[in-house]
Coordinates of C-alpha atoms and ligand atoms in Angstrom, one line a residue:
M1 CA 0.0 0.0 0.0
D2 CA 1.2 3.5 -0.8
G3 CA 0.4 6.9 0.5
Y4 CA 0.5 10.4 -1.0
F5 CA -0.2 13.7 0.8
G6 CA -1.4 16.8 -1.0
E7 CA -2.4 20.3 0.2
I8 CA -4.8 22.9 -1.3
R9 CA -4.8 26.5 -0.3
V10 CA -8.0 28.5 -0.8
R11 CA -8.4 32.2 -0.4
T12 CA -12.1 32.7 0.4
G13 CA -13.9 35.9 -0.5
S14 CA -16.7 36.3 2.0
R15 CA -17.8 35.4 5.5
I16 CA -19.9 32.4 4.3
E17 CA -19.3 30.6 1.0
F18 CA -19.1 27.2 -0.5
R19 CA -16.0 26.7 -2.8
N20 CA -15.9 23.8 -5.3
I21 CA -12.4 22.2 -4.9
T22 CA -13.1 19.0 -7.0
S23 CA -10.5 19.8 -9.7
D24 CA -7.8 20.3 -7.0
V25 CA -8.6 17.0 -5.3
R26 CA -8.6 15.2 -8.7
R27 CA -5.2 16.7 -9.5
I28 CA -3.8 15.4 -6.2
V29 CA -5.3 11.9 -6.8
G30 CA -3.7 12.0 -10.3
E31 CA -0.3 13.0 -8.8
S32 CA -0.5 10.2 -6.3
G33 CA -0.6 7.5 -9.0
V34 CA -2.9 5.5 -6.8
R35 CA -5.2 3.3 -8.9
S36 CA -7.3 1.7 -6.2
G37 CA -7.9 3.1 -2.7
I38 CA -9.4 6.1 -0.9
A39 CA -8.9 9.8 -0.7
T40 CA -9.6 11.6 2.6
V41 CA -10.3 15.3 2.2
Y42 CA -9.8 17.2 5.5
T43 CA -9.8 20.8 6.5
P44 CA -7.8 21.6 9.7
H45 CA -9.9 24.6 10.9
T46 CA -12.6 24.9 13.5
T47 CA -14.8 27.2 11.3
T48 CA -14.7 25.4 7.9
A49 CA -16.2 22.1 6.7
I50 CA -16.1 19.7 3.8
F51 CA -19.1 18.2 2.0
V52 CA -20.1 16.5 -1.3
N53 CA -23.1 17.6 -3.3
E54 CA -24.3 19.2 -6.6
D55 CA -22.7 22.4 -7.7
E56 CA -25.9 24.4 -8.4
S57 CA -26.4 28.0 -7.3
G58 CA -30.0 27.5 -6.1
L59 CA -28.9 24.6 -4.0
R60 CA -26.0 26.6 -2.5
G61 CA -28.5 29.3 -1.6
D62 CA -30.9 26.7 -0.1
L63 CA -28.0 25.2 2.0
M64 CA -27.2 28.8 3.3
K65 CA -30.8 29.2 4.3
V66 CA -31.2 25.8 6.0
L67 CA -27.9 26.4 8.0
E68 CA -29.1 29.8 9.0
K69 CA -32.4 28.3 10.2
L70 CA -30.6 25.5 12.1
I71 CA -27.7 27.6 13.5
P72 CA -28.4 31.3 13.1
V73 CA -25.5 33.7 13.0
E74 CA -27.0 35.5 16.1
G75 CA -27.9 32.8 18.6
G76 CA -27.0 34.1 22.0
Y77 CA -24.1 31.6 22.1
Q78 CA -21.6 31.5 25.0
H79 CA -18.6 31.3 22.7
D80 CA -19.6 34.7 21.2
L81 CA -18.6 36.3 24.5
V82 CA -14.9 35.5 23.7
D83 CA -14.8 35.2 19.9
D84 CA -18.0 36.3 18.2
N85 CA -18.0 33.3 15.7
A86 CA -19.9 30.5 17.6
F87 CA -22.2 29.9 14.7
A88 CA -19.2 29.2 12.4
H89 CA -17.8 26.6 14.9
L90 CA -21.3 25.0 15.3
R91 CA -21.8 24.7 11.6
S92 CA -18.4 23.2 11.1
I93 CA -19.3 20.5 13.7
I94 CA -22.6 19.8 12.1
V95 CA -21.3 19.6 8.5
S96 CA -18.0 17.8 9.5
P97 CA -14.4 18.7 8.6
S98 CA -13.7 15.7 6.4
I99 CA -15.0 13.2 3.8
T100 CA -13.5 10.0 2.3
I101 CA -14.1 9.1 -1.4
P102 CA -13.2 5.8 -3.0
I103 CA -10.7 5.7 -5.9
R104 CA -11.1 3.1 -8.7
D105 CA -9.0 2.8 -11.9
G106 CA -7.2 6.0 -10.7
R107 CA -10.4 8.0 -10.6
L108 CA -12.4 9.5 -7.8
M109 CA -15.7 7.6 -7.7
L110 CA -17.9 10.8 -7.5
G111 CA -21.3 10.5 -9.0
T112 CA -22.1 12.6 -12.1
W113 CA -23.6 15.4 -10.1
Q114 CA -21.3 15.3 -7.1
S115 CA -18.7 17.9 -6.4
I116 CA -16.4 18.4 -3.4
F117 CA -16.9 21.6 -1.5
L118 CA -14.9 23.6 1.1
A119 CA -17.5 25.4 3.3
E120 CA -16.3 28.7 4.7
F121 CA -18.2 29.9 7.7
D122 CA -15.9 32.7 9.1
G123 CA -14.1 34.2 6.1
P124 CA -12.6 35.8 4.2
R125 CA -9.4 34.0 5.1
T126 CA -6.7 31.8 3.5
R127 CA -7.8 28.2 4.2
T128 CA -6.0 24.9 3.9
V129 CA -7.4 21.5 2.8
Y130 CA -5.4 18.3 3.2
V131 CA -5.8 15.4 0.9
Q132 CA -4.4 12.0 2.1
V133 CA -4.5 9.4 -0.6
L134 CA -4.0 5.8 0.4
G135 CA -4.1 2.7 -1.8
F136 CA -2.3 0.6 -4.5
R137 CA -0.5 1.9 -7.6
Ligands
ZN201 ZN1 -14.2 31.0 17.8

């Protein structure tokens, strides 16, 4: 079994946004030479998250709306007394900081309508995404 580690840097442009990072992850999987295995996509921040879904502007808006309903920016949170970004931490926890995708024949096994997103909840900032590829060449 072989491993390969890649890193993606993303400069986000607003406080809350969803950035499609699929092509960067595909590039790293290609560089890895792994034909059969898994790629774990992980963001090492407490106010970002990773998810997989369709890249459609209406759906991105719907997700913003649902997250605002579930975890409003203003919620009387205790963490806001020290840092004023509790909603961003809570959304990161709910959405999750990582995903794992299977690789077969050297390709990420994403469905036709699936893309990989970095979710920014407390931008704009420079963010990091790690991609750990494990498998057989
Ligand atoms: Zn905080």
